[in-house]
Amino acid sequence: DPCYNYTELDDTWRSINNTDASVRNCDTSVSWSGWYRLFINNTSAHIPDTCVAQSSCGTNIALWIRGGHPTVTDGVVTRDVCGNDGSYCCYYGSFPIKVKACPGNFYVYELVRPAGYYYCSGYCADTGSINTSPTIVTPVAISPGNVTHC
């Protein structure tokens, strides 16, 4: 289970709050293997699931996931990774990674080499909260008096 067998990725430069343009980090040269859990300064983090500004997260093309995060009951899901070119939030990508919500309110990711190795891109990390609990759906009762019989 990747929730109990992952590599910690604790690079402060991945923070969505990092807008320092003087240093650019690229995940395109990393040999990714297995599942990863993100941290920023020892605080659990996740890949953002909304558009991230270009040139943030310590890289040129800041990568985020499209399609939202799963709940614990969803198990492993596949999500597309996108990168913003400044005019279109998913201009770069879209390539799939696997994501799993784990008990304890954190996520693990099966990261891969970002598509488009010819530009510098990196996975972003955000320490804001995301709810990993399943959404409760309340059923609506239909009373027999509302049914038309033919």
N, CA, C and O atoms as a GROMACS GRO file, in nm:
protein
  600
    1ASP      N    1   0.085  -0.119   0.000
    1ASP     CA    2   0.000   0.000   0.000
    1ASP      C    3   0.089   0.125   0.000
    1ASP      O    4   0.172   0.142   0.090
    2PRO      N    5   0.073   0.212  -0.100
    2PRO     CA    6   0.159   0.332  -0.107
    2PRO      C    7   0.142   0.428   0.010
    2PRO      O    8   0.228   0.513   0.033
    3CYS      N    9   0.032   0.416   0.086
    3CYS     CA   10   0.014   0.503   0.203
    3CYS      C   11   0.117   0.473   0.312
    3CYS      O   12   0.141   0.556   0.399
    4TYR      N   13   0.176   0.355   0.306
    4TYR     CA   14   0.275   0.315   0.406
    4TYR      C   15   0.411   0.286   0.345
    4TYR      O   16   0.503   0.242   0.414
    5ASN      N   17   0.425   0.311   0.217
    5ASN     CA   18   0.551   0.283   0.148
    5ASN      C   19   0.575   0.392   0.044
    5ASN      O   20   0.546   0.374  -0.074
    6TYR      N   21   0.629   0.504   0.089
    6TYR     CA   22   0.652   0.618   0.002
    6TYR      C   23   0.785   0.684   0.035
    6TYR      O   24   0.843   0.661   0.141
    7THR      N   25   0.831   0.767  -0.057
    7THR     CA   26   0.951   0.849  -0.036
    7THR      C   27   0.905   0.990   0.000
    7THR      O   28   0.816   1.045  -0.064
    8GLU      N   29   0.966   1.048   0.103
    8GLU     CA   30   0.933   1.186   0.140
    8GLU      C   31   1.003   1.283   0.046
    8GLU      O   32   1.122   1.269   0.017
    9LEU      N   33   0.927   1.381   0.000
    9LEU     CA   34   0.978   1.485  -0.088
    9LEU      C   35   0.958   1.617  -0.015
    9LEU      O   36   0.847   1.670  -0.011
   10ASP      N   37   1.067   1.671   0.044
   10ASP     CA   38   1.057   1.789   0.129
   10ASP      C   39   1.146   1.901   0.074
   10ASP      O   40   1.244   1.942   0.136
   11ASP      N   41   1.108   1.950  -0.044
   11ASP     CA   42   1.182   2.059  -0.108
   11ASP      C   43   1.105   2.189  -0.085
   11ASP      O   44   0.994   2.205  -0.138
   12THR      N   45   1.162   2.281  -0.008
   12THR     CA   46   1.091   2.406   0.020
   12THR      C   47   1.067   2.488  -0.106
   12THR      O   48   0.974   2.568  -0.111
   13TRP      N   49   1.150   2.469  -0.208
   13TRP     CA   50   1.132   2.546  -0.332
   13TRP      C   51   1.003   2.512  -0.403
   13TRP      O   52   0.958   2.590  -0.486
   14ARG      N   53   0.941   2.399  -0.374
   14ARG     CA   54   0.817   2.358  -0.440
   14ARG      C   55   0.694   2.437  -0.394
   14ARG      O   56   0.588   2.427  -0.455
   15SER      N   57   0.707   2.512  -0.288
   15SER     CA   58   0.594   2.584  -0.230
   15SER      C   59   0.529   2.680  -0.331
   15SER      O   60   0.597   2.750  -0.405
   16ILE      N   61   0.395   2.681  -0.331
   16ILE     CA   62   0.323   2.773  -0.420
   16ILE      C   63   0.352   2.918  -0.382
   16ILE      O   64   0.327   3.009  -0.461
   17ASN      N   65   0.404   2.940  -0.262
   17ASN     CA   66   0.438   3.075  -0.218
   17ASN      C   67   0.575   3.120  -0.265
   17ASN      O   68   0.613   3.235  -0.246
   18ASN      N   69   0.650   3.030  -0.328
   18ASN     CA   70   0.783   3.064  -0.376
   18ASN      C   71   0.773   3.128  -0.515
   18ASN      O   72   0.746   3.060  -0.614
   19THR      N   73   0.794   3.257  -0.520
   19THR     CA   74   0.789   3.329  -0.649
   19THR      C   75   0.926   3.388  -0.684
   19THR      O   76   0.935   3.476  -0.769
   20ASP      N   77   1.032   3.340  -0.617
   20ASP     CA   78   1.168   3.386  -0.645
   20ASP      C   79   1.211   3.337  -0.784
   20ASP      O   80   1.225   3.217  -0.806
   21ALA      N   81   1.231   3.429  -0.874
   21ALA     CA   82   1.265   3.393  -1.012
   21ALA      C   83   1.415   3.375  -1.035
   21ALA      O   84   1.457   3.347  -1.147
   22SER      N   85   1.496   3.392  -0.932
   22SER     CA   86   1.641   3.386  -0.951
   22SER      C   87   1.694   3.243  -0.964
   22SER      O   88   1.800   3.222  -1.023
   23VAL      N   89   1.622   3.146  -0.910
   23VAL     CA   90   1.666   3.006  -0.917
   23VAL      C   91   1.552   2.923  -0.976
   23VAL      O   92   1.437   2.936  -0.935
   24ARG      N   93   1.585   2.838  -1.071
   24ARG     CA   94   1.486   2.752  -1.135
   24ARG      C   95   1.523   2.606  -1.115
   24ARG      O   96   1.632   2.564  -1.152
   25ASN      N   97   1.431   2.530  -1.056
   25ASN     CA   98   1.450   2.387  -1.033
   25ASN      C   99   1.365   2.310  -1.134
   25ASN      O  100   1.252   2.349  -1.163
   26CYS      N  101   1.420   2.201  -1.186
   26CYS     CA  102   1.352   2.125  -1.291
   26CYS      C  103   1.336   1.979  -1.251
   26CYS      O  104   1.434   1.913  -1.216
   27ASP      N  105   1.213   1.930  -1.256
   27ASP     CA  106   1.187   1.789  -1.228
   27ASP      C  107   1.206   1.701  -1.352
   27ASP      O  108   1.194   1.579  -1.344
   28THR      N  109   1.236   1.763  -1.464
   28THR     CA  110   1.250   1.686  -1.588
   28THR      C  111   1.376   1.600  -1.589
   28THR      O  112   1.388   1.509  -1.670
   29SER      N  113   1.472   1.629  -1.500
   29SER     CA  114   1.595   1.549  -1.496
   29SER      C  115   1.597   1.449  -1.381
   29SER      O  116   1.695   1.378  -1.362
   30VAL      N  117   1.487   1.444  -1.303
   30VAL     CA  118   1.479   1.352  -1.189
   30VAL      C  119   1.440   1.213  -1.238
   30VAL      O  120   1.355   1.198  -1.326
   31SER      N  121   1.502   1.110  -1.180
   31SER     CA  122   1.462   0.972  -1.210
   31SER      C  123   1.357   0.930  -1.108
   31SER      O  124   1.390   0.878  -1.001
   32TRP      N  125   1.231   0.954  -1.141
   32TRP     CA  126   1.121   0.925  -1.050
   32TRP      C  127   1.098   0.774  -1.043
   32TRP      O  128   1.105   0.705  -1.144
   33SER      N  129   1.071   0.725  -0.924
   33SER     CA  130   1.044   0.583  -0.908
   33SER      C  131   0.960   0.562  -0.782
   33SER      O  132   1.004   0.592  -0.671
   34GLY      N  133   0.839   0.510  -0.799
   34GLY     CA  134   0.754   0.479  -0.685
   34GLY      C  135   0.665   0.594  -0.644
   34GLY      O  136   0.634   0.684  -0.723
   35TRP      N  137   0.623   0.590  -0.518
   35TRP     CA  138   0.526   0.685  -0.463
   35TRP      C  139   0.596   0.787  -0.374
   35TRP      O  140   0.696   0.758  -0.310
   36TYR      N  141   0.539   0.910  -0.373
   36TYR     CA  142   0.598   1.020  -0.298
   36TYR      C  143   0.491   1.089  -0.213
   36TYR      O  144   0.374   1.099  -0.252
   37ARG      N  145   0.536   1.137  -0.096
   37ARG     CA  146   0.453   1.222  -0.012
   37ARG      C  147   0.524   1.356   0.002
   37ARG      O  148   0.643   1.360   0.034
   38LEU      N  149   0.451   1.464  -0.021
   38LEU     CA  150   0.509   1.597  -0.019
   38LEU      C  151   0.506   1.660   0.120
   38LEU      O  152   0.409   1.645   0.195
   39PHE      N  153   0.613   1.731   0.151
   39PHE     CA  154   0.622   1.810   0.273
   39PHE      C  155   0.685   1.943   0.240
   39PHE      O  156   0.763   1.954   0.145
   40ILE      N  157   0.652   2.046   0.317
   40ILE     CA  158   0.722   2.174   0.312
   40ILE      C  159   0.753   2.209   0.457
   40ILE      O  160   0.662   2.227   0.539
   41ASN      N  161   0.881   2.220   0.488
   41ASN     CA  162   0.925   2.248   0.626
   41ASN      C  163   0.858   2.153   0.726
   41ASN      O  164   0.806   2.196   0.828
   42ASN      N  165   0.862   2.025   0.693
   42ASN     CA  166   0.806   1.918   0.778
   42ASN      C  167   0.654   1.924   0.796
   42ASN      O  168   0.600   1.856   0.884
   43THR      N  169   0.586   2.004   0.714
   43THR     CA  170   0.440   2.009   0.716
   43THR      C  171   0.389   1.934   0.593
   43THR      O  172   0.437   1.957   0.482
   44SER      N  173   0.293   1.846   0.613
   44SER     CA  174   0.237   1.769   0.502
   44SER      C  175   0.181   1.863   0.395
   44SER      O  176   0.117   1.964   0.426
   45ALA      N  177   0.206   1.830   0.270
   45ALA     CA  178   0.163   1.915   0.158
   45ALA      C  179   0.100   1.827   0.050
   45ALA      O  180   0.105   1.704   0.056
   46HIS      N  181   0.041   1.892  -0.049
   46HIS     CA  182  -0.020   1.822  -0.162
   46HIS      C  183   0.005   1.902  -0.289
   46HIS      O  184   0.035   2.022  -0.283
   47ILE      N  185  -0.007   1.836  -0.402
   47ILE     CA  186   0.002   1.906  -0.530
   47ILE      C  187  -0.127   1.985  -0.548
   47ILE      O  188  -0.235   1.929  -0.531
   48PRO      N  189  -0.119   2.113  -0.581
   48PRO     CA  190  -0.242   2.192  -0.598
   48PRO      C  191  -0.331   2.130  -0.706
   48PRO      O  192  -0.283   2.073  -0.804
   49ASP      N  193  -0.464   2.145  -0.688
   49ASP     CA  194  -0.558   2.096  -0.790
   49ASP      C  195  -0.634   2.210  -0.854
   49ASP      O  196  -0.743   2.192  -0.908
   50THR      N  197  -0.575   2.328  -0.847
   50THR     CA  198  -0.622   2.444  -0.922
   50THR      C  199  -0.501   2.509  -0.988
   50THR      O  200  -0.388   2.486  -0.946
   51CYS      N  201  -0.525   2.587  -1.088
   51CYS     CA  202  -0.420   2.649  -1.167
   51CYS      C  203  -0.320   2.725  -1.079
   51CYS      O  204  -0.359   2.797  -0.987
   52VAL      N  205  -0.192   2.707  -1.109
   52VAL     CA  206  -0.085   2.775  -1.037
   52VAL      C  207  -0.019   2.873  -1.133
   52VAL      O  208   0.001   2.843  -1.251
   53ALA      N  209   0.014   2.991  -1.081
   53ALA     CA  210   0.074   3.096  -1.164
   53ALA      C  211   0.206   3.049  -1.225
   53ALA      O  212   0.284   2.978  -1.161
   54GLN      N  213   0.229   3.091  -1.348
   54GLN     CA  214   0.355   3.061  -1.417
   54GLN      C  215   0.470   3.119  -1.336
   54GLN      O  216   0.456   3.224  -1.272
   55SER      N  217   0.584   3.052  -1.338
   55SER     CA  218   0.707   3.094  -1.269
   55SER      C  219   0.693   3.101  -1.118
   55SER      O  220   0.762   3.178  -1.052
   56SER      N  221   0.602   3.020  -1.061
   56SER     CA  222   0.598   3.004  -0.916
   56SER      C  223   0.651   2.865  -0.884
   56SER      O  224   0.688   2.791  -0.975
   57CYS      N  225   0.656   2.829  -0.758
   57CYS     CA  226   0.703   2.697  -0.714
   57CYS      C  227   0.849   2.671  -0.750
   57CYS      O  228   0.889   2.555  -0.763
   58GLY      N  229   0.927   2.775  -0.767
   58GLY     CA  230   1.069   2.759  -0.792
   58GLY      C  231   1.105   2.699  -0.926
   58GLY      O  232   1.213   2.641  -0.942
   59THR      N  233   1.016   2.712  -1.024
   59THR     CA  234   1.041   2.656  -1.156
   59THR      C  235   0.977   2.744  -1.263
   59THR      O  236   0.904   2.838  -1.230
   60ASN      N  237   1.004   2.716  -1.388
   60ASN     CA  238   0.942   2.794  -1.496
   60ASN      C  239   0.796   2.755  -1.517
   60ASN      O  240   0.708   2.841  -1.521
   61ILE      N  241   0.771   2.625  -1.531
   61ILE     CA  242   0.636   2.573  -1.553
   61ILE      C  243   0.592   2.501  -1.426
   61ILE      O  244   0.635   2.389  -1.399
   62ALA      N  245   0.506   2.567  -1.348
   62ALA     CA  246   0.458   2.513  -1.222
   62ALA      C  247   0.349   2.409  -1.249
   62ALA      O  248   0.248   2.440  -1.311
   63LEU      N  249   0.370   2.288  -1.202
   63LEU     CA  250   0.279   2.178  -1.233
   63LEU      C  251   0.175   2.157  -1.123
   63LEU      O  252   0.206   2.160  -1.004
   64TRP      N  253   0.049   2.136  -1.166
   64TRP     CA  254  -0.064   2.110  -1.078
   64TRP      C  255  -0.147   1.998  -1.139
   64TRP      O  256  -0.126   1.962  -1.255
   65ILE      N  257  -0.241   1.942  -1.061
   65ILE     CA  258  -0.323   1.832  -1.114
   65ILE      C  259  -0.464   1.879  -1.143
   65ILE      O  260  -0.521   1.961  -1.072
   66ARG      N  261  -0.520   1.824  -1.251
   66ARG     CA  262  -0.655   1.859  -1.294
   66ARG      C  263  -0.748   1.743  -1.261
   66ARG      O  264  -0.716   1.627  -1.285
   67GLY      N  265  -0.864   1.776  -1.204
   67GLY     CA  266  -0.963   1.673  -1.173
   67GLY      C  267  -0.986   1.653  -1.025
   67GLY      O  268  -1.066   1.568  -0.986
   68GLY      N  269  -0.917   1.729  -0.941
   68GLY     CA  270  -0.938   1.721  -0.797
   68GLY      C  271  -0.870   1.602  -0.733
   68GLY      O  272  -0.821   1.511  -0.801
   69HIS      N  273  -0.868   1.604  -0.601
   69HIS     CA  274  -0.808   1.495  -0.525
   69HIS      C  275  -0.914   1.391  -0.489
   69HIS      O  276  -1.031   1.423  -0.472
   70PRO      N  277  -0.872   1.265  -0.479
   70PRO     CA  278  -0.966   1.159  -0.442
   70PRO      C  279  -0.994   1.159  -0.293
   70PRO      O  280  -0.927   1.227  -0.215
   71THR      N  281  -1.095   1.082  -0.253
   71THR     CA  282  -1.120   1.055  -0.112
   71THR      C  283  -1.053   0.922  -0.079
   71THR      O  284  -1.008   0.850  -0.168
   72VAL      N  285  -1.046   0.890   0.048
   72VAL     CA  286  -0.985   0.764   0.091
   72VAL      C  287  -1.057   0.646   0.026
   72VAL      O  288  -0.994   0.548  -0.015
   73THR      N  289  -1.190   0.654   0.017
   73THR     CA  290  -1.267   0.542  -0.040
   73THR      C  291  -1.250   0.528  -0.191
   73THR      O  292  -1.285   0.424  -0.247
   74ASP      N  293  -1.198   0.630  -0.258
   74ASP     CA  294  -1.175   0.622  -0.404
   74ASP      C  295  -1.058   0.532  -0.440
   74ASP      O  296  -1.051   0.483  -0.552
   75GLY      N  297  -0.967   0.509  -0.347
   75GLY     CA  298  -0.847   0.431  -0.377
   75GLY      C  299  -0.753   0.509  -0.467
   75GLY      O  300  -0.749   0.632  -0.461
   76VAL      N  301  -0.679   0.439  -0.551
   76VAL     CA  302  -0.584   0.502  -0.643
   76VAL      C  303  -0.658   0.554  -0.765
   76VAL      O  304  -0.733   0.479  -0.828
   77VAL      N  305  -0.638   0.680  -0.798
   77VAL     CA  306  -0.699   0.740  -0.916
   77VAL      C  307  -0.590   0.798  -1.006
   77VAL      O  308  -0.477   0.820  -0.962
   78THR      N  309  -0.625   0.822  -1.130
   78THR     CA  310  -0.533   0.884  -1.224
   78THR      C  311  -0.578   1.027  -1.248
   78THR      O  312  -0.696   1.053  -1.269
   79ARG      N  313  -0.484   1.120  -1.244
   79ARG     CA  314  -0.511   1.261  -1.268
   79ARG      C  315  -0.412   1.316  -1.370
   79ARG      O  316  -0.297   1.274  -1.375
   80ASP      N  317  -0.459   1.409  -1.451
   80ASP     CA  318  -0.372   1.476  -1.547
   80ASP      C  319  -0.296   1.587  -1.479
   80ASP      O  320  -0.349   1.657  -1.393
   81VAL      N  321  -0.170   1.603  -1.519
   81VAL     CA  322  -0.086   1.711  -1.469
   81VAL      C  323  -0.082   1.821  -1.574
   81VAL      O  324  -0.067   1.793  -1.693
   82CYS      N  325  -0.095   1.945  -1.530
   82CYS     CA  326  -0.096   2.060  -1.620
   82CYS      C  327   0.008   2.162  -1.576
   82CYS      O  328   0.049   2.168  -1.461
   83GLY      N  329   0.050   2.243  -1.673
   83GLY     CA  330   0.138   2.355  -1.645
   83GLY      C  331   0.090   2.479  -1.718
   83GLY      O  332   0.048   2.472  -1.834
   84ASN      N  333   0.095   2.591  -1.650
   84ASN     CA  334   0.044   2.718  -1.699
   84ASN      C  335   0.149   2.789  -1.785
   84ASN      O  336   0.264   2.801  -1.743
   85ASP      N  337   0.110   2.836  -1.904
   85ASP     CA  338   0.203   2.912  -1.988
   85ASP      C  339   0.182   3.062  -1.973
   85ASP      O  340   0.245   3.141  -2.043
   86GLY      N  341   0.094   3.102  -1.883
   86GLY     CA  342   0.066   3.244  -1.862
   86GLY      C  343  -0.066   3.287  -1.925
   86GLY      O  344  -0.125   3.387  -1.882
   87SER      N  345  -0.112   3.213  -2.026
   87SER     CA  346  -0.240   3.247  -2.088
   87SER      C  347  -0.340   3.131  -2.080
   87SER      O  348  -0.461   3.154  -2.083
   88TYR      N  349  -0.290   3.008  -2.068
   88TYR     CA  350  -0.378   2.892  -2.059
   88TYR      C  351  -0.324   2.800  -1.950
   88TYR      O  352  -0.209   2.756  -1.956
   89CYS      N  353  -0.407   2.770  -1.850
   89CYS     CA  354  -0.363   2.696  -1.732
   89CYS      C  355  -0.316   2.554  -1.759
   89CYS      O  356  -0.238   2.498  -1.682
   90CYS      N  357  -0.362   2.495  -1.868
   90CYS     CA  358  -0.320   2.357  -1.898
   90CYS      C  359  -0.251   2.350  -2.034
   90CYS      O  360  -0.268   2.254  -2.108
   91TYR      N  361  -0.174   2.452  -2.064
   91TYR     CA  362  -0.102   2.456  -2.192
   91TYR      C  363   0.002   2.344  -2.198
   91TYR      O  364   0.014   2.274  -2.299
   92TYR      N  365   0.077   2.328  -2.090
   92TYR     CA  366   0.179   2.222  -2.083
   92TYR      C  367   0.118   2.100  -2.018
   92TYR      O  368   0.040   2.112  -1.924
   93GLY      N  369   0.152   1.983  -2.066
   93GLY     CA  370   0.088   1.860  -2.021
   93GLY      C  371  -0.004   1.820  -2.135
   93GLY      O  372   0.023   1.862  -2.247
   94SER      N  373  -0.100   1.751  -2.117
   94SER     CA  374  -0.139   1.696  -1.989
   94SER      C  375  -0.094   1.550  -1.987
   94SER      O  376  -0.122   1.475  -2.081
   95PHE      N  377  -0.026   1.510  -1.882
   95PHE     CA  378   0.017   1.372  -1.869
   95PHE      C  379  -0.032   1.317  -1.737
   95PHE      O  380  -0.050   1.394  -1.642
   96PRO      N  381  -0.055   1.186  -1.728
   96PRO     CA  382  -0.118   1.131  -1.608
   96PRO      C  383  -0.019   1.090  -1.498
   96PRO      O  384   0.093   1.046  -1.526
   97ILE      N  385  -0.063   1.108  -1.373
   97ILE     CA  386   0.005   1.049  -1.257
   97ILE      C  387  -0.103   0.982  -1.173
   97ILE      O  388  -0.222   1.007  -1.192
   98LYS      N  389  -0.061   0.897  -1.081
   98LYS     CA  390  -0.155   0.832  -0.990
   98LYS      C  391  -0.152   0.904  -0.856
   98LYS      O  392  -0.047   0.950  -0.810
   99VAL      N  393  -0.270   0.912  -0.793
   99VAL     CA  394  -0.287   0.982  -0.665
   99VAL      C  395  -0.369   0.894  -0.573
   99VAL      O  396  -0.464   0.828  -0.616
  100LYS      N  397  -0.333   0.894  -0.444
  100LYS     CA  398  -0.413   0.820  -0.346
  100LYS      C  399  -0.426   0.904  -0.220
  100LYS      O  400  -0.328   0.958  -0.170
  101ALA      N  401  -0.549   0.914  -0.167
  101ALA     CA  402  -0.574   0.976  -0.037
  101ALA      C  403  -0.552   0.869   0.069
  101ALA      O  404  -0.599   0.756   0.055
  102CYS      N  405  -0.482   0.906   0.174
  102CYS     CA  406  -0.448   0.809   0.278
  102CYS      C  407  -0.514   0.843   0.410
  102CYS      O  408  -0.542   0.960   0.438
  103PRO      N  409  -0.539   0.740   0.493
  103PRO     CA  410  -0.588   0.766   0.628
  103PRO      C  411  -0.486   0.856   0.700
  103PRO      O  412  -0.366   0.834   0.688
  104GLY      N  413  -0.535   0.954   0.772
  104GLY     CA  414  -0.444   1.049   0.835
  104GLY      C  415  -0.440   1.181   0.761
  104GLY      O  416  -0.362   1.270   0.794
  105ASN      N  417  -0.526   1.194   0.658
  105ASN     CA  418  -0.544   1.320   0.586
  105ASN      C  419  -0.420   1.366   0.510
  105ASN      O  420  -0.377   1.480   0.524
  106PHE      N  421  -0.363   1.274   0.428
  106PHE     CA  422  -0.255   1.314   0.340
  106PHE      C  423  -0.266   1.237   0.209
  106PHE      O  424  -0.344   1.142   0.196
  107TYR      N  425  -0.187   1.279   0.111
  107TYR     CA  426  -0.188   1.218  -0.022
  107TYR      C  427  -0.052   1.164  -0.057
  107TYR      O  428   0.051   1.214  -0.011
  108VAL      N  429  -0.052   1.060  -0.140
  108VAL     CA  430   0.071   1.012  -0.201
  108VAL      C  431   0.052   1.014  -0.352
  108VAL      O  432  -0.060   0.999  -0.403
  109TYR      N  433   0.162   1.034  -0.422
  109TYR     CA  434   0.160   1.051  -0.567
  109TYR      C  435   0.263   0.960  -0.632
  109TYR      O  436   0.376   0.949  -0.583
  110GLU      N  437   0.225   0.896  -0.741
  110GLU     CA  438   0.321   0.822  -0.821
  110GLU      C  439   0.368   0.919  -0.930
  110GLU      O  440   0.308   0.928  -1.037
  111LEU      N  441   0.476   0.989  -0.901
  111LEU     CA  442   0.524   1.095  -0.990
  111LEU      C  443   0.604   1.036  -1.105
  111LEU      O  444   0.671   0.933  -1.091
  112VAL      N  445   0.596   1.102  -1.218
  112VAL     CA  446   0.668   1.061  -1.338
  112VAL      C  447   0.743   1.182  -1.393
  112VAL      O  448   0.717   1.296  -1.354
  113ARG      N  449   0.834   1.155  -1.484
  113ARG     CA  450   0.907   1.265  -1.549
  113ARG      C  451   0.806   1.350  -1.625
  113ARG      O  452   0.731   1.299  -1.707
  114PRO      N  453   0.806   1.481  -1.598
  114PRO     CA  454   0.709   1.567  -1.666
  114PRO      C  455   0.724   1.560  -1.818
  114PRO      O  456   0.835   1.555  -1.870
  115ALA      N  457   0.611   1.559  -1.886
  115ALA     CA  458   0.612   1.560  -2.033
  115ALA      C  459   0.676   1.690  -2.081
  115ALA      O  460   0.669   1.792  -2.012
  116GLY      N  461   0.737   1.686  -2.197
  116GLY     CA  462   0.799   1.806  -2.252
  116GLY      C  463   0.931   1.835  -2.183
  116GLY      O  464   0.950   1.942  -2.127
  117TYR      N  465   1.023   1.739  -2.188
  117TYR     CA  466   1.150   1.749  -2.118
  117TYR      C  467   1.236   1.867  -2.166
  117TYR      O  468   1.339   1.897  -2.105
  118TYR      N  469   1.194   1.932  -2.272
  118TYR     CA  470   1.271   2.044  -2.327
  118TYR      C  471   1.246   2.176  -2.254
  118TYR      O  472   1.310   2.276  -2.286
  119TYR      N  473   1.155   2.178  -2.158
  119TYR     CA  474   1.138   2.300  -2.077
  119TYR      C  475   1.147   2.264  -1.930
  119TYR      O  476   1.124   2.149  -1.892
  120CYS      N  477   1.179   2.362  -1.849
  120CYS     CA  478   1.198   2.340  -1.706
  120CYS      C  479   1.063   2.346  -1.635
  120CYS      O  480   0.995   2.449  -1.636
  121SER      N  481   1.024   2.235  -1.575
  121SER     CA  482   0.898   2.229  -1.502
  121SER      C  483   0.919   2.156  -1.370
  121SER      O  484   1.014   2.078  -1.355
  122GLY      N  485   0.829   2.182  -1.276
  122GLY     CA  486   0.840   2.116  -1.146
  122GLY      C  487   0.705   2.103  -1.079
  122GLY      O  488   0.616   2.186  -1.096
  123TYR      N  489   0.692   1.997  -1.003
  123TYR     CA  490   0.569   1.974  -0.927
  123TYR      C  491   0.561   2.075  -0.812
  123TYR      O  492   0.658   2.093  -0.737
  124CYS      N  493   0.446   2.139  -0.798
  124CYS     CA  494   0.422   2.234  -0.690
  124CYS      C  495   0.374   2.162  -0.564
  124CYS      O  496   0.330   2.047  -0.570
  125ALA      N  497   0.384   2.232  -0.452
  125ALA     CA  498   0.333   2.179  -0.326
  125ALA      C  499   0.263   2.290  -0.248
  125ALA      O  500   0.307   2.404  -0.246
  126ASP      N  501   0.152   2.252  -0.186
  126ASP     CA  502   0.071   2.346  -0.110
  126ASP      C  503   0.039   2.283   0.025
  126ASP      O  504   0.004   2.165   0.032
  127THR      N  505   0.052   2.361   0.132
  127THR     CA  506   0.021   2.308   0.265
  127THR      C  507  -0.120   2.340   0.311
  127THR      O  508  -0.158   2.306   0.423
  128GLY      N  509  -0.199   2.405   0.225
  128GLY     CA  510  -0.339   2.433   0.259
  128GLY      C  511  -0.416   2.302   0.274
  128GLY      O  512  -0.370   2.197   0.230
  129SER      N  513  -0.532   2.309   0.336
  129SER     CA  514  -0.607   2.186   0.364
  129SER      C  515  -0.697   2.145   0.248
  129SER      O  516  -0.751   2.229   0.175
  130ILE      N  517  -0.711   2.015   0.234
  130ILE     CA  518  -0.807   1.954   0.141
  130ILE      C  519  -0.878   1.846   0.222
  130ILE      O  520  -0.816   1.775   0.300
  131ASN      N  521  -1.008   1.835   0.203
  131ASN     CA  522  -1.087   1.737   0.276
  131ASN      C  523  -1.078   1.602   0.205
  131ASN      O  524  -1.120   1.590   0.090
  132THR      N  525  -1.024   1.499   0.274
  132THR     CA  526  -1.013   1.366   0.214
  132THR      C  527  -1.131   1.277   0.248
  132THR      O  528  -1.137   1.162   0.204
  133SER      N  529  -1.226   1.328   0.327
  133SER     CA  530  -1.343   1.247   0.363
  133SER      C  531  -1.443   1.242   0.249
  133SER      O  532  -1.457   1.339   0.175
  134PRO      N  533  -1.512   1.130   0.234
  134PRO     CA  534  -1.613   1.124   0.128
  134PRO      C  535  -1.726   1.223   0.153
  134PRO      O  536  -1.760   1.252   0.267
  135THR      N  537  -1.782   1.274   0.048
  135THR     CA  538  -1.896   1.366   0.058
  135THR      C  539  -2.020   1.286   0.095
  135THR      O  540  -2.046   1.180   0.038
  136ILE      N  541  -2.096   1.335   0.190
  136ILE     CA  542  -2.219   1.268   0.232
  136ILE      C  543  -2.332   1.314   0.140
  136ILE      O  544  -2.359   1.433   0.128
  137VAL      N  545  -2.397   1.219   0.078
  137VAL     CA  546  -2.509   1.249  -0.010
  137VAL      C  547  -2.637   1.205   0.061
  137VAL      O  548  -2.651   1.089   0.100
  138THR      N  549  -2.729   1.297   0.078
  138THR     CA  550  -2.856   1.266   0.144
  138THR      C  551  -2.958   1.224   0.040
  138THR      O  552  -2.989   1.302  -0.051
  139PRO      N  553  -3.010   1.102   0.051
  139PRO     CA  554  -3.110   1.059  -0.048
  139PRO      C  555  -3.241   1.136  -0.031
  139PRO      O  556  -3.276   1.178   0.079
  140VAL      N  557  -3.311   1.154  -0.141
  140VAL     CA  558  -3.440   1.222  -0.140
  140VAL      C  559  -3.549   1.115  -0.150
  140VAL      O  560  -3.549   1.033  -0.241
  141ALA      N  561  -3.640   1.118  -0.055
  141ALA     CA  562  -3.749   1.019  -0.056
  141ALA      C  563  -3.860   1.066  -0.149
  141ALA      O  564  -3.901   1.182  -0.147
  142ILE      N  565  -3.908   0.974  -0.229
  142ILE     CA  566  -4.022   1.004  -0.317
  142ILE      C  567  -4.142   0.932  -0.258
  142ILE      O  568  -4.144   0.809  -0.247
  143SER      N  569  -4.242   1.010  -0.221
  143SER     CA  570  -4.359   0.948  -0.159
  143SER      C  571  -4.447   0.885  -0.267
  143SER      O  572  -4.454   0.936  -0.379
  144PRO      N  573  -4.515   0.775  -0.233
  144PRO     CA  574  -4.600   0.706  -0.331
  144PRO      C  575  -4.710   0.795  -0.389
  144PRO      O  576  -4.759   0.770  -0.499
  145GLY      N  577  -4.748   0.898  -0.317
  145GLY     CA  578  -4.854   0.988  -0.365
  145GLY      C  579  -4.812   1.070  -0.487
  145GLY      O  580  -4.896   1.125  -0.557
  146ASN      N  581  -4.680   1.079  -0.511
  146ASN     CA  582  -4.630   1.158  -0.624
  146ASN      C  583  -4.611   1.076  -0.750
  146ASN      O  584  -4.574   1.130  -0.854
  147VAL      N  585  -4.636   0.948  -0.744
  147VAL     CA  586  -4.614   0.860  -0.858
  147VAL      C  587  -4.744   0.847  -0.937
  147VAL      O  588  -4.850   0.823  -0.879
  148THR      N  589  -4.737   0.862  -1.065
  148THR     CA  590  -4.855   0.847  -1.152
  148THR      C  591  -4.859   0.704  -1.203
  148THR      O  592  -4.760   0.654  -1.257
  149HIS      N  593  -4.972   0.639  -1.186
  149HIS     CA  594  -4.986   0.503  -1.235
  149HIS      C  595  -5.063   0.505  -1.366
  149HIS      O  596  -5.162   0.578  -1.380
  150CYS      N  597  -5.018   0.424  -1.463
  150CYS     CA  598  -5.085   0.419  -1.593
  150CYS      C  599  -5.175   0.298  -1.602
  150CYS      O  600  -5.240   0.277  -1.705
   0.00000   0.00000   0.00000
